[in-house]
PDB file of C-alpha atoms and ligand atoms in Angstrom:
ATOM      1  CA  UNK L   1      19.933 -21.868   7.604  1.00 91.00           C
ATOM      2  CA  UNK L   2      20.982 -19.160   5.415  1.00 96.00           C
ATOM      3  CA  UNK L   3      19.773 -15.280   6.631  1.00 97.00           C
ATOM      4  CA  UNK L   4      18.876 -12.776   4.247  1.00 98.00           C
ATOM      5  CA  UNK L   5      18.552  -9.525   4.661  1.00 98.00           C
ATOM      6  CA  UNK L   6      15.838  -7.743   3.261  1.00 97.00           C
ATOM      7  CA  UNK L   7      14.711  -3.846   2.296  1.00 94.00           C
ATOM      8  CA  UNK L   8      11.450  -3.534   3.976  1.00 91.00           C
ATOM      9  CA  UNK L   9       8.610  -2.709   1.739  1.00 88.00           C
ATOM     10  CA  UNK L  10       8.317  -3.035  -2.294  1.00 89.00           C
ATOM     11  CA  UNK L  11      11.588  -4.671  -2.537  1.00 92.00           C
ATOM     12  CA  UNK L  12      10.885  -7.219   0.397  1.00 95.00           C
ATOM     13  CA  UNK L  13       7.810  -8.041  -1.519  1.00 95.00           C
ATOM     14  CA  UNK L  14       9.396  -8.331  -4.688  1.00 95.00           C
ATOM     15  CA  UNK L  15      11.793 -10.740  -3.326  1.00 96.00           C
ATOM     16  CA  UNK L  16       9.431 -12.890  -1.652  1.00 96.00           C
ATOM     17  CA  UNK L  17       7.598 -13.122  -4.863  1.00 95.00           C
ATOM     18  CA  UNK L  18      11.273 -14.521  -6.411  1.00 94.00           C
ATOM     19  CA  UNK L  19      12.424 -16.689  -3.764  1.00 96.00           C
ATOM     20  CA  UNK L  20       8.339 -18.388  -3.971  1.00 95.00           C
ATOM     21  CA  UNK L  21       9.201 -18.797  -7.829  1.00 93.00           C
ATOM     22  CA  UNK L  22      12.087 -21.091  -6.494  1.00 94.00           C
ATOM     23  CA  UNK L  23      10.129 -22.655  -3.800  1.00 94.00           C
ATOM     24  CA  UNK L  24      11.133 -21.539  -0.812  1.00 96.00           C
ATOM     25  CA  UNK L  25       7.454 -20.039   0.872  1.00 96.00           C
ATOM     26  CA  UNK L  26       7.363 -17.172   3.502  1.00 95.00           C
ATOM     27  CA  UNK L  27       3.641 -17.808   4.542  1.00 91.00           C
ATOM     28  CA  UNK L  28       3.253 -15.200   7.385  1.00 89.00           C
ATOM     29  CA  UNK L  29       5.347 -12.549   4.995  1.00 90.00           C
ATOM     30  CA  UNK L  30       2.873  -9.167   5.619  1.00 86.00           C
ATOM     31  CA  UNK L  31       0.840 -10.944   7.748  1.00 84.00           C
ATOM     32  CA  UNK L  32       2.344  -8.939  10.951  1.00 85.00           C
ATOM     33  CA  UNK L  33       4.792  -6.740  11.979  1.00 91.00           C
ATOM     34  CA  UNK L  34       7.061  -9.481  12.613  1.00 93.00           C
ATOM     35  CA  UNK L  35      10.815  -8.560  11.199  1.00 96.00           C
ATOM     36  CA  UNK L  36      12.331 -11.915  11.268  1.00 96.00           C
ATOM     37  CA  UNK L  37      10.562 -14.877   9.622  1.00 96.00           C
ATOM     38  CA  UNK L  38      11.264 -18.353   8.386  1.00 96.00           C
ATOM     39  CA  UNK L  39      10.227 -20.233   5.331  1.00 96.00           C
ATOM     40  CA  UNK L  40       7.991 -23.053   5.729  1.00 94.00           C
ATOM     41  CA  UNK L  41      11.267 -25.903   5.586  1.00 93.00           C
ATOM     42  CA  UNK L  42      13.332 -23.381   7.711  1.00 94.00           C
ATOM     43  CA  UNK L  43      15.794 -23.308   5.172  1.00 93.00           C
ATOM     44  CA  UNK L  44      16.085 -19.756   4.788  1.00 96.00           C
ATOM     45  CA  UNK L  45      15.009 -16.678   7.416  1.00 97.00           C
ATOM     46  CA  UNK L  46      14.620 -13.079   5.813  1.00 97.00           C
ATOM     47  CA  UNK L  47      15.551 -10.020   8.243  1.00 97.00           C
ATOM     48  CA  UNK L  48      13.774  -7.003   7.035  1.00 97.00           C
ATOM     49  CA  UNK L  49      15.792  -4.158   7.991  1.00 97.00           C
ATOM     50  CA  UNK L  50      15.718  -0.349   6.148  1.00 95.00           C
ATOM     51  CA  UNK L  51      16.641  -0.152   2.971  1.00 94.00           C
ATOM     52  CA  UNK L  52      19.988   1.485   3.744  1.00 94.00           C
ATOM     53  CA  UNK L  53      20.921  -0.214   6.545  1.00 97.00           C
ATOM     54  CA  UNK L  54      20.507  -3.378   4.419  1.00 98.00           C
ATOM     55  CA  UNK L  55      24.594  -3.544   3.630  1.00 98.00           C
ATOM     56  CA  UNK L  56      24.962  -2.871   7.273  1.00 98.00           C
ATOM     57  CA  UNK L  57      23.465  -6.708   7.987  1.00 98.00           C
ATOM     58  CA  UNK L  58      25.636  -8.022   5.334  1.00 98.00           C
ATOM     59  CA  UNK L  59      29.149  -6.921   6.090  1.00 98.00           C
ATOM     60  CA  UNK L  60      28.862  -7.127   9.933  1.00 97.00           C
ATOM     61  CA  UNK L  61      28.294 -10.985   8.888  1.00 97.00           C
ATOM     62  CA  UNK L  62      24.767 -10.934  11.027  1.00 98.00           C
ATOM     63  CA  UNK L  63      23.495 -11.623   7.605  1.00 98.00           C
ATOM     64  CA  UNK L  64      25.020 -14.080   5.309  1.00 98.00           C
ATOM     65  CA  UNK L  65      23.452 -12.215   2.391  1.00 98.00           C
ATOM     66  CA  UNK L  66      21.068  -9.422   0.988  1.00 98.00           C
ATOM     67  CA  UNK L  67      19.048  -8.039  -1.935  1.00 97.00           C
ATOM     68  CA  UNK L  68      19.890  -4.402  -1.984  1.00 96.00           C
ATOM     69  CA  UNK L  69      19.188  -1.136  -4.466  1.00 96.00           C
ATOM     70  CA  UNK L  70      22.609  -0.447  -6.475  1.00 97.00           C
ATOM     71  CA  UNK L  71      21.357   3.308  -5.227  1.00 97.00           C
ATOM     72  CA  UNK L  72      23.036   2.057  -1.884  1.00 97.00           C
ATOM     73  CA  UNK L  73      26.082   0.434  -2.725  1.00 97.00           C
ATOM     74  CA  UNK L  74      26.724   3.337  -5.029  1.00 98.00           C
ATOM     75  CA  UNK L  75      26.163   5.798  -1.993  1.00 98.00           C
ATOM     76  CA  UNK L  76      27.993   3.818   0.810  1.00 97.00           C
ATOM     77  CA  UNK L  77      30.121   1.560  -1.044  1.00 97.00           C
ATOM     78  CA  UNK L  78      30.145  -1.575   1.946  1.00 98.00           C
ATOM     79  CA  UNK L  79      32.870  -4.530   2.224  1.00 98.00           C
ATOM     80  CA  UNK L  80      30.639  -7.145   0.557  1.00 98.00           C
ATOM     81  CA  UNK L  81      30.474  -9.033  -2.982  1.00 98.00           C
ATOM     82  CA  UNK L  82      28.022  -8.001  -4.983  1.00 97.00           C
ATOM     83  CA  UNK L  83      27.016 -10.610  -7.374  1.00 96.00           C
ATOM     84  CA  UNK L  84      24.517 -10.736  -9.621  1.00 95.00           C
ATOM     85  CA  UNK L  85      21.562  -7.971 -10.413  1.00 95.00           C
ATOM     86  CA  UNK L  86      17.910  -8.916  -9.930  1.00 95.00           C
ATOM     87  CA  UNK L  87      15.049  -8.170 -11.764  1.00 92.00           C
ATOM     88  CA  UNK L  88      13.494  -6.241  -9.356  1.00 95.00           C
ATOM     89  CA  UNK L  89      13.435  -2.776  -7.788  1.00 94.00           C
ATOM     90  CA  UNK L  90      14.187  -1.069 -10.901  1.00 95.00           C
ATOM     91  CA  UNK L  91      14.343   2.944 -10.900  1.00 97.00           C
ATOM     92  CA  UNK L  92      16.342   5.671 -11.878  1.00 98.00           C
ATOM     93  CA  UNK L  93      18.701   7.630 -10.058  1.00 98.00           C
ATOM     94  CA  UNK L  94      18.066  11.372 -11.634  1.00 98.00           C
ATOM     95  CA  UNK L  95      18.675  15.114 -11.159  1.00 98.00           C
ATOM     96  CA  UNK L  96      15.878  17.066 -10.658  1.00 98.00           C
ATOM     97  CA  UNK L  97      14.110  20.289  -9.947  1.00 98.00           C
ATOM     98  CA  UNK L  98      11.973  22.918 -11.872  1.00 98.00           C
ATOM     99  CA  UNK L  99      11.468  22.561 -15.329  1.00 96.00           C
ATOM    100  CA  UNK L 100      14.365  24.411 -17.379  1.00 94.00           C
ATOM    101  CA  UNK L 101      16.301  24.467 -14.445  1.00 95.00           C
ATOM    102  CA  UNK L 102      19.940  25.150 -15.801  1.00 92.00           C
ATOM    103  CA  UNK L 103      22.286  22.528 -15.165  1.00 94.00           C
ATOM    104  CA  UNK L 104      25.367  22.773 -18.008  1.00 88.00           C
ATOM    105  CA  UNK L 105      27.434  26.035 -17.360  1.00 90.00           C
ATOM    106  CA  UNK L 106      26.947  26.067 -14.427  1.00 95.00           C
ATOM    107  CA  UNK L 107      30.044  26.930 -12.122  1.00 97.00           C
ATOM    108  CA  UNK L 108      27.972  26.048  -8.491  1.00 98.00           C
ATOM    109  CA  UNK L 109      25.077  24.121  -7.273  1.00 98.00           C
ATOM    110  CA  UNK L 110      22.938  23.339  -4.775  1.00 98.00           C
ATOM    111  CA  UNK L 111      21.763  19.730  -4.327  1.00 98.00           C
ATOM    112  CA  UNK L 112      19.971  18.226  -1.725  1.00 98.00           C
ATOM    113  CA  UNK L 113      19.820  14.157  -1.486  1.00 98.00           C
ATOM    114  CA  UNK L 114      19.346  11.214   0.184  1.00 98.00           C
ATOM    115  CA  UNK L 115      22.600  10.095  -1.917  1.00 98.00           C
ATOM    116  CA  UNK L 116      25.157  12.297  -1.094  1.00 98.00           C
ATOM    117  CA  UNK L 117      27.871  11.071  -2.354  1.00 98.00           C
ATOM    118  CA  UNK L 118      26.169  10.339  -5.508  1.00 98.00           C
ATOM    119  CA  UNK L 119      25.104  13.474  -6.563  1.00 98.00           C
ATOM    120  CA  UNK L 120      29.403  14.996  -5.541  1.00 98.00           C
ATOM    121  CA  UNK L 121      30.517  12.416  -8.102  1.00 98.00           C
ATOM    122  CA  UNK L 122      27.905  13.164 -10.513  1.00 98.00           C
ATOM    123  CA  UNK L 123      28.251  17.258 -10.563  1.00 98.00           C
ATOM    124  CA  UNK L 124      32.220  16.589 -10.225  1.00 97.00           C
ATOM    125  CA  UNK L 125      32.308  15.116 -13.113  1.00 97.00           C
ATOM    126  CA  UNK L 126      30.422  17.879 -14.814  1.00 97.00           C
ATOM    127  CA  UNK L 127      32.847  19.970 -13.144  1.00 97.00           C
ATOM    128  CA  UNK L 128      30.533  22.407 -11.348  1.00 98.00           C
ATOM    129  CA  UNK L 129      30.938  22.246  -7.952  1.00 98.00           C
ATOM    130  CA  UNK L 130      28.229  21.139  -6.001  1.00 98.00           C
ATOM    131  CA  UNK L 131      26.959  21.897  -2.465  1.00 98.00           C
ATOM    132  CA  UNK L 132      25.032  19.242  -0.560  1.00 98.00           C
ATOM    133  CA  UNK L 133      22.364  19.221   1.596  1.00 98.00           C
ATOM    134  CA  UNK L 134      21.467  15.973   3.077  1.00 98.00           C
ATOM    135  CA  UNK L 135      18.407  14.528   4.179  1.00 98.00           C
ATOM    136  CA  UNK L 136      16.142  11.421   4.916  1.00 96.00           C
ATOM    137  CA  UNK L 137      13.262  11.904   2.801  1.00 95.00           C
ATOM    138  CA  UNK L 138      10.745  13.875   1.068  1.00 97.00           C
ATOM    139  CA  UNK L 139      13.792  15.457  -0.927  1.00 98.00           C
ATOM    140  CA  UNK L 140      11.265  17.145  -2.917  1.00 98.00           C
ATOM    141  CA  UNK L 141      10.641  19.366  -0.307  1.00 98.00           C
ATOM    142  CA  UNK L 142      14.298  21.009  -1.077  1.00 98.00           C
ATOM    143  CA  UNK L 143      13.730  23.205  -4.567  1.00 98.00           C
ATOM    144  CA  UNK L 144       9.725  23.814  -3.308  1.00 98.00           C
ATOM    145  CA  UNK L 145      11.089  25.675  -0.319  1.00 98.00           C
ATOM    146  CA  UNK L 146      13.860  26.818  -1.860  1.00 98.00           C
ATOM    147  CA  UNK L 147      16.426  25.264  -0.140  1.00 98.00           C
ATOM    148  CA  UNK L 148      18.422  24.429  -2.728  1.00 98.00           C
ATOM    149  CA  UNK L 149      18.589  24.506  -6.660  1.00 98.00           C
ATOM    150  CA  UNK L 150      17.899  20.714  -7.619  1.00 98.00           C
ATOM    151  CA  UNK L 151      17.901  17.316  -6.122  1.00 98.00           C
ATOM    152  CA  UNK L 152      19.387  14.057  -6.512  1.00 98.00           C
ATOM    153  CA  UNK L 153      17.057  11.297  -6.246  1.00 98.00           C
ATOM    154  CA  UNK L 154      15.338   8.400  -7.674  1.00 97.00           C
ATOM    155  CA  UNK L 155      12.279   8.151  -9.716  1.00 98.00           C
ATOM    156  CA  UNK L 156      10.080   5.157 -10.009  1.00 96.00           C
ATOM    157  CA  UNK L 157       6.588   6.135 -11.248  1.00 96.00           C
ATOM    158  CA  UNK L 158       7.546   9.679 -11.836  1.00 97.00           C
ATOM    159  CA  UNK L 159       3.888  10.390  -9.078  1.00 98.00           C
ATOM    160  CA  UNK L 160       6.146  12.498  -6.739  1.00 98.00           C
ATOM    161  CA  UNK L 161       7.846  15.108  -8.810  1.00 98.00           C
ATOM    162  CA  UNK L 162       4.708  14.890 -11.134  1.00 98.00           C
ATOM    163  CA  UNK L 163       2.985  15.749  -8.053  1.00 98.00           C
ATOM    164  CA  UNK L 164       4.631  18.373  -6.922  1.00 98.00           C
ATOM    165  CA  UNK L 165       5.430  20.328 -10.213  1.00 98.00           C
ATOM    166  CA  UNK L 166       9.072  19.029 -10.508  1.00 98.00           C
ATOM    167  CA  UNK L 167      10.718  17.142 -13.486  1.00 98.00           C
ATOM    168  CA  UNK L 168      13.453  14.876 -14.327  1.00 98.00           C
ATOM    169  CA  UNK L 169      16.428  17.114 -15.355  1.00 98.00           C
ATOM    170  CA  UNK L 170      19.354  14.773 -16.079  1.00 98.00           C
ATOM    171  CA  UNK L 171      19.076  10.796 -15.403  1.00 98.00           C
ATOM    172  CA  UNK L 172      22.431   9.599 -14.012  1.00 98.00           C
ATOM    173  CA  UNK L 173      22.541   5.980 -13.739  1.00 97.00           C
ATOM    174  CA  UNK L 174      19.678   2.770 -13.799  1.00 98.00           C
ATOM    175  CA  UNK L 175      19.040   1.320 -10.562  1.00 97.00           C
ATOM    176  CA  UNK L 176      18.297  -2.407  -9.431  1.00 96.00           C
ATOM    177  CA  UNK L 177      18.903  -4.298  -6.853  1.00 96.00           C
ATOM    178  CA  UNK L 178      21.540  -6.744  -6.780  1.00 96.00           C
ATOM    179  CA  UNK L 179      22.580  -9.740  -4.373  1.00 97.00           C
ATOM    180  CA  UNK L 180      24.721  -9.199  -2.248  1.00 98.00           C
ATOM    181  CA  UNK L 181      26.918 -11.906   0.388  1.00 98.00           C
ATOM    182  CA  UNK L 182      29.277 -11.444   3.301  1.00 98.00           C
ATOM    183  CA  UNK L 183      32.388 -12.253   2.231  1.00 96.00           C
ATOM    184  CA  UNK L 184      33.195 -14.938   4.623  1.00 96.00           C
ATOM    185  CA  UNK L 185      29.926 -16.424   4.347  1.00 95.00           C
ATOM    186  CA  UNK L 186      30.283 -16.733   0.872  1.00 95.00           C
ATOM    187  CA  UNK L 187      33.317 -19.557   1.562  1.00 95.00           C
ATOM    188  CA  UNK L 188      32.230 -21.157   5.024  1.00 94.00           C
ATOM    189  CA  UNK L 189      28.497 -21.240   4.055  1.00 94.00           C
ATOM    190  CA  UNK L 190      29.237 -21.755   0.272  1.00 94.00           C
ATOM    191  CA  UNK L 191      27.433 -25.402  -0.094  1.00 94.00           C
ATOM    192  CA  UNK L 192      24.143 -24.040   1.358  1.00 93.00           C
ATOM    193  CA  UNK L 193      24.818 -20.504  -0.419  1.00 95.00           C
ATOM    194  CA  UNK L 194      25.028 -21.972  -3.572  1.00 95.00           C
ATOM    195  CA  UNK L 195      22.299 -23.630  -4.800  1.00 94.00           C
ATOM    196  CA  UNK L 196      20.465 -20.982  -3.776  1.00 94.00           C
ATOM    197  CA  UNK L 197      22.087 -18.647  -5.496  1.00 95.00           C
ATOM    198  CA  UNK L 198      22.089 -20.632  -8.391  1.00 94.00           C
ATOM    199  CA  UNK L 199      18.264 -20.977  -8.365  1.00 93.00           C
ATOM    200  CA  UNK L 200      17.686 -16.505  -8.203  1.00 94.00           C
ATOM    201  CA  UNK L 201      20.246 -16.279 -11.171  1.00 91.00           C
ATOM    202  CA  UNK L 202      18.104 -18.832 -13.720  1.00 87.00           C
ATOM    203  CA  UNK L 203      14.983 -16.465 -12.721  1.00 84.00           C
ATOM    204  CA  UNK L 204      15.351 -13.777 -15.963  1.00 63.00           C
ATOM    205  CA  UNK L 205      17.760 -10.891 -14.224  1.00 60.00           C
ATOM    206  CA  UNK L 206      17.732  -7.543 -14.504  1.00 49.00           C
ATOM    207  CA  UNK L 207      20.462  -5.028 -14.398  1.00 43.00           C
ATOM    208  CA  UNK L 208      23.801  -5.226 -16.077  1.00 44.00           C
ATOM    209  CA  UNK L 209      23.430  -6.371 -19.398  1.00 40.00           C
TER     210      UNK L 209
HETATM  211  C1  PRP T 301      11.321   7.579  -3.012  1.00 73.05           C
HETATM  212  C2  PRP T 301      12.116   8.688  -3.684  1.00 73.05           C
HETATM  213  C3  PRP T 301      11.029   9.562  -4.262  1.00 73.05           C
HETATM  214  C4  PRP T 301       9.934   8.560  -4.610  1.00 73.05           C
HETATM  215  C5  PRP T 301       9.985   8.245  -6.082  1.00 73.05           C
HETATM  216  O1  PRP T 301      10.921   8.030  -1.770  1.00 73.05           O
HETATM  217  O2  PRP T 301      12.944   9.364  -2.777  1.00 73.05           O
HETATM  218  O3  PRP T 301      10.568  10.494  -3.329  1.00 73.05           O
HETATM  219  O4  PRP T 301      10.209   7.352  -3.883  1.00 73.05           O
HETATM  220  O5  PRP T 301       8.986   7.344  -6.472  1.00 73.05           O
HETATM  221  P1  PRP T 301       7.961   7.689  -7.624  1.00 73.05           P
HETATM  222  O6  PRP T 301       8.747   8.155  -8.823  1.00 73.05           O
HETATM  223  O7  PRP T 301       7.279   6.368  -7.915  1.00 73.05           O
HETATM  224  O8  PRP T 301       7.006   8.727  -7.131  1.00 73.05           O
HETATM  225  P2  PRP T 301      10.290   7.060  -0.679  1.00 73.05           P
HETATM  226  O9  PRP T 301       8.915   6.636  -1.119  1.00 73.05           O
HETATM  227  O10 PRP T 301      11.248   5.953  -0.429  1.00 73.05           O
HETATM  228  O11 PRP T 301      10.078   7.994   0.572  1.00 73.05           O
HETATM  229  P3  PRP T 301      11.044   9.030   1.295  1.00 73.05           P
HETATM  230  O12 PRP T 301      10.751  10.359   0.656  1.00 73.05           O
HETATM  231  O13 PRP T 301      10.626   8.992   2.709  1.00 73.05           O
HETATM  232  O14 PRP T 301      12.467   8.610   1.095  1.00 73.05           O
END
């Protein structure tokens, strides 16, 4: 049996989508609010966890593997291998905020983010030196109440900032999410892992070109 673990929502169902391509069938995937489930010839159970708690699965070896957004392993940087990208849960990690928002010349910011540690390395190496305001979610909330100057986050559809009068301001790296396997899993498990693996890599990938 090999465990995955799995982002709950768009990337779970992205995933499923991939692993039916290679015939492995979750049949009572969204069916309920189960978070463990097996594939019809209990080959292979998906956890579905939060997104970044997905790493968390991996590297405690609960999970032998994941599918997780590069946002994450940029941000926390976990003890696992990461390796190969998928061709799914593509986005972009960007800086945003009001339109004409200055960002060059700049000696000081204010940022607030989901991604942390993102955003430091990103206005470091603009050297302008950044203060961070971290939160969980509906980061657009930050420039609106003027909380802080601009955010770091990413953009999919562009509906969000569109919706609330924001704009991308400066688009820092493209995001994707990539497989990802314990690394002691990866040798003791490596007959069952492999195969497996094998099959997700021939579907077209995304990512890293
Ligand atoms: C993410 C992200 C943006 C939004 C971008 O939030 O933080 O808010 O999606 O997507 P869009 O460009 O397609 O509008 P999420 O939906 O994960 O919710 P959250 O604010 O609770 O983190």
């Amino acid at each position: 049996m090999i465990k995955i673990a799995l982002a709950k929502g768009r990337v779970a169902s992205e995933a499923v989508k991939l692993f039916k391509e290679i015939g492995i069938e979750f049949s009572d995937y969204d069916m309920n609010r189960k978070l463990i489930l097996r594939d019809s010839s209990n080959q292979v159970e998906i956890v579905l966890v939060k997104p970044s708690d997905t790493p968390i699965y991996v590297e405690n070896g609960v999970c032998d593997c994941g599918i997780v957004g590069k946002d994450i392993l940029l941000e926390d940087n976990p003890d696992v291998y990461r390796l190969f990208p998928l061709n799914i849960g593509k986005c972009k990690m960007c800086v945003c905020g009001f339109k004409g928002e200055r960002i060059e010349g700049r000696k000081t910011i204010t940022a607030a983010s989901k991604f942390t540690n993102i955003a430091k390395n990103y206005f470091d190496s603009l050297g302008i030196k950044s203060k961070l305001i971290k939160l969980n979610g509906s980061v657009e909330l930050a420039p609106l109440l003027n909380m802080s100057d601009v955010i770091v986050d990413i953009v999919e559809t562009g509906t969000t900032l569109r919706e609330n009068g924001l704009d991308v301001l400066r688009e820092i790296e493209d995001i994707y999410s990539v497989f990802i396997v314990n690394k002691a899993s990866l040798k003791m498990k490596h007959s069952k892992l492999k195969p497996f693996m094998n099959q997700l890599k021939k579907l077209k990938l995304g990512g890293e070109k």
